[in-house]
Short mmCIF file of C-alpha atoms and ligand atoms in Angstrom, two decimals:
data_model
loop_
_atom_site.label_atom_id
_atom_site.label_comp_id
_atom_site.label_asym_id
_atom_site.label_seq_id
_atom_site.Cartn_x
_atom_site.Cartn_y
_atom_site.Cartn_z
CA MET V 7 29.51 -0.53 1.64
CA ASP V 8 32.76 -1.91 0.21
CA LYS V 9 31.84 -5.43 -0.94
CA GLU V 10 31.06 -5.80 -4.64
CA ILE V 11 27.45 -6.77 -5.19
CA LYS V 12 27.04 -9.89 -7.31
CA ARG V 13 24.17 -11.79 -5.66
CA ILE V 14 20.97 -10.13 -4.49
CA ALA V 15 17.82 -11.43 -2.86
CA VAL V 16 14.33 -10.02 -3.39
CA PHE V 17 11.19 -10.62 -1.34
CA THR V 18 7.69 -9.32 -0.76
CA SER V 19 6.46 -8.68 2.76
CA GLY V 20 3.41 -7.40 4.65
CA GLY V 21 0.04 -6.88 2.97
CA ASP V 22 0.23 -7.84 -0.70
CA ALA V 23 -0.39 -5.14 -3.31
CA PRO V 24 -1.21 -5.28 -7.04
CA GLY V 25 2.01 -4.49 -8.86
CA MET V 26 4.36 -6.40 -6.57
CA ASN V 27 4.90 -8.97 -9.32
CA ALA V 28 5.80 -6.22 -11.78
CA ALA V 29 8.39 -4.98 -9.29
CA VAL V 30 9.83 -8.49 -8.80
CA ARG V 31 10.01 -8.87 -12.58
CA ALA V 32 11.84 -5.53 -12.94
CA VAL V 33 14.33 -6.49 -10.20
CA VAL V 34 15.14 -9.82 -11.87
CA ARG V 35 15.36 -8.39 -15.40
CA THR V 36 17.51 -5.41 -14.34
CA ALA V 37 19.81 -7.56 -12.21
CA SER V 38 20.21 -10.07 -15.05
CA TYR V 39 21.11 -7.21 -17.39
CA HIS V 40 23.89 -6.30 -14.96
CA ASP V 41 25.04 -9.96 -14.69
CA LEU V 42 23.92 -10.26 -11.09
CA HIS V 43 22.46 -13.46 -9.67
CA VAL V 44 19.01 -13.00 -8.15
CA TYR V 45 17.42 -15.12 -5.43
CA GLY V 46 13.74 -15.02 -4.56
CA ILE V 47 12.82 -15.37 -0.91
CA ARG V 48 9.29 -16.71 -0.46
CA ARG V 49 6.93 -15.53 2.28
CA GLY V 50 8.92 -12.48 3.29
CA TYR V 51 10.93 -12.63 6.52
CA GLU V 52 9.27 -15.96 7.43
CA GLY V 53 10.86 -17.52 4.36
CA MET V 54 14.17 -15.77 5.01
CA ILE V 55 14.28 -17.39 8.46
CA ALA V 56 13.26 -20.79 7.03
CA GLY V 57 15.74 -20.56 4.14
CA ASP V 58 12.93 -20.71 1.56
CA ILE V 59 15.19 -19.16 -1.06
CA ARG V 60 15.72 -20.09 -4.68
CA ARG V 61 17.46 -18.70 -7.75
CA LEU V 62 15.31 -16.55 -10.04
CA GLU V 63 16.20 -16.16 -13.69
CA LYS V 64 14.65 -14.04 -16.44
CA ARG V 65 12.31 -16.78 -17.58
CA ASP V 66 11.01 -17.23 -14.01
CA VAL V 67 9.37 -13.80 -14.12
CA GLY V 68 7.74 -14.14 -17.51
CA ASN V 69 3.99 -13.54 -17.68
CA ILE V 70 3.66 -12.16 -14.14
CA LEU V 71 3.60 -8.42 -14.90
CA GLN V 72 -0.20 -8.41 -15.18
CA ARG V 73 -0.90 -10.67 -12.20
CA GLY V 74 -2.18 -9.41 -8.85
CA GLY V 75 -0.82 -10.74 -5.59
CA THR V 76 2.82 -11.84 -5.32
CA VAL V 77 4.37 -14.96 -6.84
CA LEU V 78 6.90 -14.88 -3.99
CA LYS V 79 4.02 -14.95 -1.50
CA THR V 80 4.17 -12.77 1.60
CA ALA V 81 3.78 -12.98 5.36
CA ARG V 82 3.97 -10.92 8.52
CA SER V 83 6.71 -12.37 10.73
CA GLN V 84 6.68 -12.13 14.52
CA GLU V 85 9.82 -14.30 14.72
CA PHE V 86 11.84 -11.76 12.70
CA ARG V 87 11.19 -9.28 15.51
CA THR V 88 13.49 -11.46 17.70
CA PRO V 89 17.31 -11.50 17.55
CA GLU V 90 17.16 -15.28 17.22
CA GLY V 91 14.86 -15.02 14.22
CA ARG V 92 17.10 -12.48 12.56
CA ALA V 93 20.16 -14.64 13.26
CA SER V 94 18.49 -17.57 11.46
CA ALA V 95 17.60 -15.24 8.60
CA HIS V 96 21.21 -14.11 8.37
CA GLU V 97 22.39 -17.74 8.23
CA SER V 98 19.98 -18.38 5.35
CA LEU V 99 21.31 -15.40 3.40
CA MET V 100 24.92 -16.40 4.03
CA ALA V 101 24.18 -19.95 2.86
CA HIS V 102 23.42 -18.39 -0.54
CA ASP V 103 26.24 -15.78 -0.38
CA ILE V 104 23.71 -12.95 -0.66
CA ASP V 105 25.40 -9.55 -0.86
CA ALA V 106 22.31 -7.31 -0.68
CA CYS V 107 18.51 -7.46 -0.43
CA ILE V 108 15.55 -5.73 -2.00
CA ALA V 109 12.51 -5.63 0.29
CA ILE V 110 9.13 -4.90 -1.33
CA GLY V 111 6.59 -3.90 1.31
CA GLY V 112 5.37 -1.22 3.71
CA ASP V 113 6.70 0.49 6.81
CA GLY V 114 6.75 -2.73 8.84
CA THR V 115 8.92 -4.33 6.17
CA PHE V 116 11.25 -1.33 6.15
CA THR V 117 11.49 -1.38 9.94
CA GLY V 118 12.70 -4.99 9.86
CA ALA V 119 15.10 -4.24 7.01
CA ASN V 120 16.53 -1.25 8.87
CA ILE V 121 17.24 -3.23 12.04
CA PHE V 122 18.59 -6.26 10.19
CA SER V 123 20.83 -4.35 7.80
CA GLN V 124 22.48 -2.53 10.70
CA GLU V 125 22.87 -5.73 12.76
CA TYR V 126 24.45 -7.68 9.89
CA ASN V 127 25.87 -4.97 7.62
CA ILE V 128 23.93 -6.20 4.58
CA PRO V 129 22.71 -3.42 2.25
CA PHE V 130 18.95 -3.23 1.78
CA ILE V 131 16.84 -1.19 -0.60
CA GLY V 132 13.15 -0.85 0.22
CA VAL V 133 10.52 -0.72 -2.52
CA PRO V 134 7.28 0.86 -1.19
CA GLY V 135 4.60 -1.75 -1.81
CA THR V 136 1.33 -1.20 0.02
CA ILE V 137 -2.14 -0.15 -1.14
CA ASP V 138 -2.27 2.35 1.77
CA ASN V 139 0.07 4.85 0.06
CA ASP V 140 1.28 5.83 3.54
CA ILE V 141 5.04 5.72 2.91
CA PHE V 142 7.06 8.93 3.14
CA GLY V 143 9.48 9.53 0.27
CA THR V 144 7.29 8.60 -2.68
CA ASP V 145 4.20 10.19 -4.17
CA TYR V 146 2.66 6.79 -4.79
CA THR V 147 3.20 3.28 -3.42
CA ILE V 148 2.71 0.10 -5.41
CA GLY V 149 -0.94 -1.01 -5.42
CA PHE V 150 -2.52 2.28 -4.38
CA ASP V 151 -3.81 3.23 -7.84
CA THR V 152 -5.24 -0.24 -8.45
CA ALA V 153 -6.91 -0.30 -5.03
CA VAL V 154 -8.50 3.11 -5.66
CA ASN V 155 -9.84 1.90 -9.02
CA THR V 156 -11.18 -1.32 -7.48
CA ALA V 157 -12.93 0.51 -4.65
CA MET V 158 -14.23 3.20 -7.04
CA GLU V 159 -15.80 0.51 -9.25
CA ALA V 160 -17.45 -0.97 -6.16
CA VAL V 161 -18.78 2.48 -5.19
CA ASP V 162 -20.18 2.99 -8.70
CA LYS V 163 -22.15 -0.25 -8.25
CA ILE V 164 -23.34 0.76 -4.79
CA ARG V 165 -24.48 4.11 -6.21
CA ASP V 166 -26.77 2.30 -8.67
CA THR V 167 -28.66 0.45 -5.94
CA ALA V 168 -28.57 3.42 -3.54
CA GLU V 169 -30.29 5.58 -6.12
CA SER V 170 -32.80 2.85 -7.02
CA HIS V 171 -33.85 2.41 -3.39
CA ASN V 172 -33.21 5.94 -2.15
CA ARG V 173 -30.75 4.65 0.42
CA LEU V 174 -27.89 6.17 2.38
CA PHE V 175 -24.75 3.99 2.20
CA PHE V 176 -21.77 4.21 4.50
CA VAL V 177 -18.92 2.65 2.52
CA GLU V 178 -15.72 1.62 4.29
CA VAL V 179 -12.37 1.29 2.50
CA MET V 180 -8.93 0.17 3.59
CA GLY V 181 -5.88 2.32 4.29
CA ARG V 182 -4.96 1.27 7.80
CA HIS V 183 -4.19 4.57 9.62
CA ALA V 184 -4.27 6.70 6.46
CA GLY V 185 -7.05 8.23 4.38
CA PHE V 186 -5.43 8.29 0.93
CA ILE V 187 -7.69 5.56 -0.47
CA ALA V 188 -10.83 7.03 1.12
CA LEU V 189 -10.13 10.53 -0.16
CA ASN V 190 -9.43 9.45 -3.75
CA VAL V 191 -12.37 7.02 -3.85
CA GLY V 192 -14.61 9.68 -2.30
CA ILE V 193 -13.73 12.12 -5.07
CA SER V 194 -13.77 9.62 -7.95
CA GLY V 195 -16.95 7.97 -6.63
CA GLY V 196 -18.78 11.24 -6.01
CA ALA V 197 -19.32 10.73 -2.30
CA GLU V 198 -21.24 13.33 -0.33
CA MET V 199 -18.76 13.13 2.56
CA VAL V 200 -15.39 11.51 3.25
CA LEU V 201 -14.47 10.59 6.83
CA LEU V 202 -10.80 9.92 7.36
CA PRO V 203 -8.18 9.75 10.14
CA GLU V 204 -6.39 12.93 9.08
CA LYS V 205 -9.41 15.13 9.75
CA GLU V 206 -11.78 14.50 12.66
CA THR V 207 -15.44 14.90 11.63
CA PRO V 208 -17.77 14.95 14.67
CA ILE V 209 -20.80 12.73 14.27
CA GLU V 210 -23.01 15.79 14.75
CA GLU V 211 -21.50 17.29 11.59
CA VAL V 212 -22.30 14.13 9.64
CA ILE V 213 -25.90 14.23 10.86
CA ALA V 214 -26.32 17.94 10.11
CA ARG V 215 -24.91 17.52 6.59
CA LEU V 216 -27.20 14.59 5.78
CA LYS V 217 -30.26 16.33 7.24
CA LYS V 218 -29.57 19.21 4.84
CA SER V 219 -29.51 16.71 1.96
CA ALA V 220 -32.82 15.28 3.11
CA LYS V 221 -34.31 18.80 3.14
CA ARG V 222 -33.26 19.04 -0.53
CA LYS V 223 -35.15 15.76 -1.02
CA LYS V 224 -31.81 14.04 -1.75
CA LEU V 225 -32.49 10.76 0.03
CA PHE V 226 -29.77 8.65 -1.52
CA SER V 227 -26.22 9.38 -0.51
CA LEU V 228 -22.79 7.82 -0.23
CA VAL V 229 -20.46 8.53 2.67
CA LEU V 230 -16.91 7.16 2.29
CA ILE V 231 -15.21 6.10 5.51
CA ALA V 232 -11.57 5.16 5.94
CA GLU V 233 -11.18 2.14 8.22
CA GLY V 234 -8.87 4.23 10.40
CA ASN V 235 -11.47 6.99 10.88
CA LYS V 236 -11.24 8.07 14.52
CA SER V 237 -14.99 8.65 15.08
CA GLY V 238 -15.79 5.10 13.95
CA ARG V 239 -15.92 2.60 11.11
CA ALA V 240 -18.89 2.26 8.75
CA ARG V 241 -21.01 -0.02 10.91
CA GLU V 242 -20.34 2.06 14.03
CA ILE V 243 -21.20 5.34 12.31
CA ALA V 244 -24.36 3.83 10.81
CA ALA V 245 -25.50 2.59 14.21
CA GLU V 246 -24.75 5.95 15.80
CA VAL V 247 -26.74 8.04 13.28
CA LYS V 248 -29.61 5.60 12.78
CA GLY V 249 -31.84 7.14 15.46
CA GLN V 250 -31.29 10.71 14.26
CA LEU V 251 -31.66 10.18 10.52
CA ASP V 252 -34.91 8.25 10.40
CA MET V 253 -35.73 9.81 7.04
CA PHE V 254 -32.95 7.67 5.53
CA ASP V 255 -32.95 3.96 4.77
CA ILE V 256 -29.36 3.19 5.85
CA ARG V 257 -27.03 0.43 4.68
CA THR V 258 -23.29 -0.22 5.01
CA THR V 259 -20.72 -1.84 2.73
CA VAL V 260 -17.16 -2.79 3.67
CA VAL V 261 -15.16 -3.13 0.44
CA GLY V 262 -12.49 -5.10 2.30
CA HIS V 263 -9.84 -7.29 0.70
CA LEU V 264 -11.18 -6.77 -2.80
CA GLN V 265 -8.90 -3.72 -2.70
CA ARG V 266 -5.82 -5.92 -2.36
CA GLY V 267 -6.49 -8.10 -5.42
CA GLY V 268 -6.87 -7.79 -9.13
CA SER V 269 -4.59 -7.16 -12.06
CA PRO V 270 -2.46 -4.04 -11.48
CA SER V 271 -3.44 -0.88 -13.35
CA GLY V 272 -1.20 0.50 -16.08
CA PHE V 273 -0.06 3.18 -13.67
CA ASP V 274 0.92 0.60 -11.05
CA ARG V 275 2.73 -1.56 -13.61
CA VAL V 276 4.86 1.39 -14.73
CA LEU V 277 5.43 2.58 -11.14
CA SER V 278 6.41 -0.92 -9.97
CA SER V 279 8.76 -1.43 -12.93
CA ARG V 280 10.48 1.91 -12.29
CA LEU V 281 10.87 1.23 -8.55
CA GLY V 282 12.21 -2.31 -9.10
CA PHE V 283 14.58 -1.10 -11.82
CA HIS V 284 15.97 1.75 -9.70
CA ALA V 285 16.24 -0.46 -6.61
CA VAL V 286 18.79 -2.61 -8.44
CA GLU V 287 20.61 0.34 -10.06
CA GLY V 288 20.63 2.12 -6.71
CA LEU V 289 22.37 -0.86 -5.06
CA LEU V 290 24.96 -0.90 -7.83
CA ASN V 291 25.52 2.82 -7.28
CA GLY V 292 26.21 2.33 -3.60
CA LYS V 293 22.78 3.16 -2.18
CA GLU V 294 21.92 1.20 0.94
CA ASN V 295 19.35 1.20 3.73
CA VAL V 296 17.10 3.54 1.80
CA ALA V 297 13.65 3.31 0.23
CA VAL V 298 13.42 4.10 -3.46
CA GLY V 299 10.53 6.38 -4.43
CA ILE V 300 9.29 8.72 -7.12
CA VAL V 301 8.57 12.34 -6.15
CA ASN V 302 7.43 14.78 -8.83
CA ASP V 303 8.41 12.13 -11.37
CA LYS V 304 12.02 12.06 -10.10
CA ILE V 305 13.68 9.02 -8.52
CA LYS V 306 14.41 9.62 -4.85
CA TYR V 307 16.19 7.53 -2.21
CA THR V 308 14.98 8.14 1.35
CA PRO V 309 16.79 6.77 4.44
CA PHE V 310 14.73 4.04 6.11
CA GLU V 311 14.52 6.13 9.30
CA ASP V 312 12.67 8.87 7.41
CA ALA V 313 10.59 6.54 5.23
CA ILE V 314 9.38 4.81 8.39
CA ASN V 315 8.99 7.72 10.80
CA LYS V 316 8.12 10.80 8.76
CA ASP V 317 4.42 11.33 8.18
CA LYS V 318 3.20 11.62 4.62
CA SER V 319 0.66 14.41 4.65
CA LEU V 320 -2.68 14.21 2.92
CA ASN V 321 -3.29 16.86 0.26
CA ARG V 322 -5.46 19.35 2.19
CA ASP V 323 -6.46 21.16 -0.98
CA LEU V 324 -7.82 17.87 -2.33
CA LEU V 325 -9.74 17.37 0.92
CA ARG V 326 -11.25 20.86 0.71
CA MET V 327 -12.23 20.26 -2.90
CA ALA V 328 -13.85 16.93 -1.97
CA GLU V 329 -15.94 18.64 0.69
CA ILE V 330 -17.14 21.30 -1.75
CA LEU V 331 -17.81 18.94 -4.66
CA GLY V 332 -19.85 16.69 -2.36
CA LEU V 333 -22.32 19.43 -1.43
O1 F6P I 6 -1.63 -2.52 4.78
C1 F6P I 6 -2.48 -2.99 3.77
C2 F6P I 6 -3.80 -3.41 4.38
O2 F6P I 6 -4.67 -3.82 3.36
C3 F6P I 6 -4.48 -2.32 5.19
O3 F6P I 6 -5.12 -1.35 4.38
C4 F6P I 6 -5.43 -3.16 6.02
O4 F6P I 6 -5.85 -2.50 7.20
C5 F6P I 6 -4.56 -4.37 6.35
O5 F6P I 6 -3.62 -4.49 5.30
C6 F6P I 6 -5.34 -5.66 6.48
O6 F6P I 6 -4.44 -6.64 6.93
P1 F6P I 6 -4.77 -8.21 6.71
O7 F6P I 6 -4.67 -8.48 5.25
O8 F6P I 6 -3.68 -8.89 7.50
O9 F6P I 6 -6.15 -8.42 7.23
#
C-alpha cells in the first residue's frame, strides 16, 4: 500500500458484542492522536452502501466505553455480497476520501472486507468482535468474556431453582458453530455435562451419565448445551431423553440474546481497547487485509484468509477437565 493514510472509516458488523464501543472509542482516540480523520459508518456494510457515514471526533466517543451494544449500530448485509452493492459502498467511501477501513466483527465481516479490499485496493484491518470466540488468530474475541459471565450468572440462578425442586435442566447457550461459550460456562457454572459441536456426545451417553447420578440420589443436575451441538439443541435433547429418564423432572432454558447485551467486563474493555489501538497503529505501519489479535498476550496480525478459514481449536485439556469435574 503506497498511499499515505490520513482518513479512516470504522464500522461494526454482524452480531453485536459487548466491548465493540470500547474498540470504536480506542480507534477514534488513537487515530486522533496520530492526526488522522475518523469516519463512523453506521449499520455495517448496509450503511457503507447507503453512505450513512459521518465524522467522529474524540468527544463523540466519550462515555461509551462501558456501554454494551454498538453506538454505530450493526447489520448483516445481503446486498454487500453483490458486486453492485460493493460498488455503491466504494462510491460512498470515495465521497469521503477514505484511505482505509477498520471492520469490527466476525468471520462474515472479514469475508466481506477481504473481497472488497482486493476489488478496490483499500486497506482493511479486521478487529475480531463476536461473542462466539471462533476467530482464528486471537485467543479471545471482543464480547466473549462478557457473554460467558452473563450466561454463568444465569446458570447460577437456574441452579438455585433446580436444587430447590430437584430438577434436571438442559441449558442452551450461544456460540453458533463453536462450543467456547458452552465449555467455559459449563466449567464456571459447575455443569454435570457439556455438549458441544467439537465433541459428539451420543444421547445414550447422556442418559447413562444421568442415570448414574440418579443412582447416587443426585436428582438435580445442569447440562450445558451449545446451540451448535450436533446431537440436538436443549429442547430436542430434553424431548429425546424424557422417556428414558423418568426419575428426573426435566426443564430447559435457552439463555439466548441476553449473552449479547450488558456492560462489557473489565477484561473485554481492555481487550477491545488494545485491539482498536493496534488496528490503527497497524494501518500506519503498513498492515493491511489482516485481522489484529492477541495471542499469548502478544499483538498478532493474521491474514484475512487464515482468520476466516483456519479453525480455532477448542482446548481439549479444558474439555477433559470439565468432564472429570462434572462427575
Ligand atoms: O454470532 C453471534 C451470535 O450471537 C451467535 O452466537 C448466534 O447464533 C447468532 O449470533 C444469533 O444471530 P441473530 O442475532 O441474528 O439472531
